[in-house]
Each structure stands twice: as structure tokens, then as C-alpha cells.
C-alpha angles and dihedrals in degrees: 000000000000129000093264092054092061100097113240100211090193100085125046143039095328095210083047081048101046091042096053096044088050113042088077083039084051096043090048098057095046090058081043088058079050098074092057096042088046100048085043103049095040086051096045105041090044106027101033148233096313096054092054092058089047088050087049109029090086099043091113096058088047089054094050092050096037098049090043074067097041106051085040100055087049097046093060088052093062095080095043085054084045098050086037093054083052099043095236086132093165091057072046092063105036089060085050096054090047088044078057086062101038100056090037080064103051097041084053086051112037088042086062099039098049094040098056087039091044089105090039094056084053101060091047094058086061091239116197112245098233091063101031104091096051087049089049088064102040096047091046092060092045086056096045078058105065098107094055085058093048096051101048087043090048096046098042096040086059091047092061098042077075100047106256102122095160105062088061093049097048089054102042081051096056090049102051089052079062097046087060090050095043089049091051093048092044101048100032110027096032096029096224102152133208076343085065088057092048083045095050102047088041094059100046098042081057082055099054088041098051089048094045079058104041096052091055087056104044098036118014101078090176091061095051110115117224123210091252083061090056088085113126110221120174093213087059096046081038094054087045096041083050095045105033097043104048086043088055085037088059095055095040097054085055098064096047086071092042082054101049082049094044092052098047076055086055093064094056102081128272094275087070093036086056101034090051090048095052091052098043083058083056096039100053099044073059097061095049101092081049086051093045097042090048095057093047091063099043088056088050097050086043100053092036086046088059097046092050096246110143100154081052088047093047086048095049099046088042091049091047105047084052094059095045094059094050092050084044095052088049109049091034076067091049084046093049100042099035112009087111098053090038088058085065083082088083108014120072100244080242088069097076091160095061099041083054100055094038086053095055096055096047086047103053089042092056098071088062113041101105092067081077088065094059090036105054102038088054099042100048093039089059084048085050089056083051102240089130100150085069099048090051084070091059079064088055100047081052093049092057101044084056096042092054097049086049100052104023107035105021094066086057107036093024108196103009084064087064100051090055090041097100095035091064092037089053091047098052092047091052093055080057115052094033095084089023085074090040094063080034097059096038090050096047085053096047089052097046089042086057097044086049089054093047086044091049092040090054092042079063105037 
């Protein structure tokens, strides 16, 4: 790819512009989905019940690591969307070649630390012992890992900064046909196990990633680093390191309180262990057009943020929470009406227990999902505008909402604590970035206005 097939956000229709940037980004993160479905329904309907619960006992955790990945990779791409909306591309490339280091450190880090703690997590998560040690597999792969999922979420977040959100997407869908494939080989021709699946999840995610690679280097001539841009700055590692590790914090804070709840839901029983497994997989395929069309919007405020555009970022935002509430109101009906019957893509019909509990909790989330719609275009477009540090608080409003019902309300309702747990958490986040935006926005306008006067003082000078 050639300079003139990145995609500049700061001219055109903004809602043309955020649809068409996010439908790959859309359609990337659905096959993504797929790894975990398909890790899940192949478990669940060959191996049972109780692998199931192995393969998702530890979902919280995962989402706390890889998240950590996740946000950070796509914090120290918001300099590079905001240099690139200003075509300053060798600023561009110098934060690239800092967001290299930085990324090489933590997967050398998190990959230790998780490794040597994987037994540890477990047992905090309160892991019931018929199902611990074929989570303890499973968990300990996905760790080993790390630096696969580093390196996809690296490569293709710095593929959409500037603007490509279909290469990403072409490459992560060839590898999670193979994921299917590589689950079925692993659990059914070697016999592996809840390992295969790991195995599995963990192989494919190093294809995407090397191709992902391999195409910046072959084909995106604007991306290449030149020896003059292998010049360390602390300001540069200090903006990414501001920027990449509030943004994974922010993920990561999330999912401790997904983990304290996960774990009160632990001590359940394995039906619920099972039940609530089987509707997070379809929770979270559900959130994937939120997660695509936040991003979106986030690429559009930080482009248009670089190139000095508010009216353009107050579009955008406004354009884009619409939309996610729209999307929200219409997949919490399909929860409410069909989330039971949906969660038989992974429990055998027989297991009416488990259908049961995995309904509920799609049920009752489905009167609020739309909340999401408002929450996660807000928040990542404040993270967009780089003000990172303050979006990390809406994670820990959300901590401490799933920390309460878990401690305060589950030992008394049990399960149907659980099932109210992220709606609470959601709500309480959105009271809080709302007016969050709003002195964002203010702030952001104030500081562009005052670089345009200087700009317009020295023109007549």
C-alpha cells in the first residue's frame, strides 16, 4: 500500500467516512469472535459441560492481559493517527519505531510474569477443582502466547491510524478459518484436549500477526522506518508510554472487576460456571459492531484532532453515539427473545441447567445494551483525543460497580446478581464520561483556537 490508499478522515461525509472505515473493522473483529466461538462450541459440544467451564473459567483474567495488549497497542497508535492527520509522516514514523520498543518490552514482561503466576490466578478466581487442571492448561498457552497477540494488535492498529482497516481484517479472516481447522485437528485427530483449543487460538493469532508484518514491509511505503527515525527521544517513548499504558490500564482495571465478579460466580457451582460462560461468548460476538464503530470514531476524532478540525470531531462523536444506540436497542431484543436458544451453540439441548442460566444473563442484559452504544464511542473517542489518563477513570467506575454487586448483593441473590452485575457497571461508566467529552472537547478547542491566533499573529507580523 502506497501512500495514496491510507484513508485521510479529515475531508468527506463523516458518517460515509466512519461506515466505510468500520465495516472491515467490523468484520475483523466478528472472525475474531470466531476464535473464541469456535474454541468454545467445539469444546463444549466434544469434550462437555466441564471443559467448557475449564476453557471459560478464566475468561476474566484473559480479558484483563489481553486487553492490557490490546488498549496498549492502540494507545501508541494515537499519535501516529494524530501526525498522520497532520502530514507530519516522519513524526509518523518515529512514534512507530518507539511504539516497536515499547511493545518488544511488555511482551517480554507480561509473558514472564503471567507464565510463572498462571496457577496462582487460578486459585483467585476461586476455580473449581474438577475443572482446574484442564484450565490450567488452557490459561498457561494463552499466556505463552502473549507475544502473537502483541504483535497482530501492534501491526494492524497501526494500519488503521492511517486509515487501512481492511488489510487487518483480510488477514485476521484467513487465520480464523484456520483456527477452525486447527481446533478441529487438535481436539479430534491428536486428542489434545482444552490445550488443542489454546493451541489452536494461539497459532492462528502468530499467522494474522506475521502477515500483518510482512504486508507493512512489502507494500506500505509510508510506514517503512529509516535509519534517521531510529532516534530514541524520551518525549516520544514518554507521549506513547502516556498514552499506550493508561489506555491498557483501562482495559485492564475493567476486568478486575470482571474477575472479582467472575470468581463470586465460581463459587456458584459449575452450572453457573458453565451457563455464564456460554452467554459472555455470546455477549461478547454482540459487542463487536460497538467495538468496531468505537474505534472508528476514535480514528476519526484523532485524525481530525491533528488536523485541527472540532466542528468535524463533535460531528463525528455525535454521528457515531447515535448509531450505537440504534445497533444496542436492536441486538438487547434478539438477547431478550433468543439468547437462550443462541447459547446451544455451545451446550448440548440435554443440558437444561445450563441453557437456563446462560439465557438469564443474556436476558436481563439485554434491557440495557444499549447503554454500551453511548459508553464506548465516548470513551474511546476521549482516548482518541488522547486524553487517555481521564478515560482510564470511566474503567474504574466500572471496577468498583462490579466489585459491589459481587460482594454486596451476590452472597445474598446468588446468580441473579450476576446477571445485573455489567449493566450497573455500564451505567455508572456512562454518568461519567459523558461530561468527561464534554471538558474534553471544550479544552481541545480552546488549545487549537490558540495555536490558529498565534498562527494568524505571526502570518502578519
Amino acid at each position: 500500500m502506497s501512500k495514496d490508499k491510507t484513508k485521510n478522515m479529515t475531508e468527506g461525509n463523516s458518517i460515509a467516512l466512519i461506515v466505510q472505515f468500520m465495516m472491515p473493522l467490523l468484520a475483523g473483529n466478528l472472525f475474531q469472535q470466531c476464535y473464541n466461538l469456535a474454541d468454545s462450541a467445539i469444546v463444549g459440544q466434544t469434550l462437555g459441560a466441564l471443559s467448557l467451564g475449564a476453557v471459560g473459567v478464566s475468561s476474566s483474567v484473559q480479558f484483563l492481559v489481553l486487553g492490557f495488549c490490546i488498549g496498549s497497542c492502540v494507545g501508541c497508535a494515537v499519535p501516529v493517527a494524530q501526525r498522520f492527520g497532520a502530514g507530519d509522516y516522519r513524526g509518523m514514523r518515529r512514534y512507530i519505531w518507539h511504539g516497536i520498543l515499547l511493545t518488544i518490552a511488555l511482551g517480554i514482561a507480561i509473558t514472564l510474569v503471567t507464565a510463572i503466576l498462571c496457577p496462582q490466578i487460578l486459585h483467585l478466581l476461586s476455580t473449581p477443582d474438577d475443572i482446574f487442571a484442564q484450565a490450567y492448561q488452557y490459561l498457561l498457552i494463552i499466556f505463552l502466547g502473549i507475544p502473537f497477540t502483541l504483535l497482530y494488535n501492534f501491526t494492524s492498529s497501526i494500519l488503521r491510524a492511517v486509515g487501512d482497516s481492511r488489510t487487518p481484517f483480510l488477514f485476521l479472516s484467513v487465520s480464523t478459518v484456520l483456527n477452525i481447522f486447527l481446533d478441529l485437528f487438535c481436539i479430534l485427530i491428536l486428542h489434545w484436549g482444552v490445550a488443542g483449543a489454546a493451541i489452536a487460538t494461539i497459532g492462528s493469532q502468530a499467522v494474522s500477526g506475521f502477515l500483518c508484518l510482512h504486508y507493512i514491509i512489502r507494500k506500505v511505503e509510508v510506514l517503512h522506518i529509516c535509519p534517521e527515525d531510529k532516534v530514541f527521544s524520551r518525549k516520544r517513548m514518554g507521549d506513547l508510554f502516556t498514552m499506550g499504558i493508561p489506555m491498557g490500564l483501562q482495559y485492564s482495571i475493567t476486568a478486575i472487576g470482571s474477575m472479582v465478579m467472575q470468581s463470586a460466580n465460581n463459587s456458584l457451582g459449575t452450572t453457573y460456571v458453565s451457563g455464564f460462560t456460554a452467554g459472555m461468548k455470546i455477549k461478547q460476538f454482540a459487542m463487536c459492531p460497538f467495538d468496531a464503530l468505537a474505534t472508528s470514531v476514535s480514528t476519526f476524532a484523532s485524525q481530525n484532532y491533528g488536523a485541527g478540525k472540532t466542528d468535524r470531531i463533535r460531528r463525528g462523536i455525535k454521528e457515531g453515539t447515535i448509531m450505537g444506540i440504534l445497533y444496542g436497542v436492536g441486538i438487547g431484543l434478539v438477547l431478550i427473545f433468543f439468547g437462550r436458544n443462541m447459547s446451544m451453540i455451545f451446550v448440548d439441548g440435554r443440558e437444561t441447567a445450563v441453557l437456563n442460566a446462560a439465557g438469564k444473563y443474556l436476558r436481563c442484559m439485554g434491557y440495557f445494551y444499549w447503554v454500551l452504544g453511548i459508553l464506548n464511542v465516548v470513551r474511546m473517542s476521549i482516548q482518541g483525543l488522547g486524553w487517555t489518563g481521564w478515560a482510564i477513570l470511566s474503567g474504574v467506575v466500572e471496577m468498583i460497580a462490579r466489585c459491589a454487586v459481587s460482594f454486596m448483593f451476590v452472597p445474598r441473590f446468588g446468580y441473579g446478581a450476576i446477571c445485573w452485575a455489567d449493566q450497573t457497571a455500564w451505567i455508572s461508566a456512562t454518568f461519567y464520561v459523558i461530561p468527561t467529552l464534554i471538558v474534553v472537547l471544550k479544552k481541545i478547542e480552546k488549545q487549537i483556537n490558540s495555536v490558529k491566533s498565534s498562527s494568524v499573529k505571526s502570518s502578519i507580523q
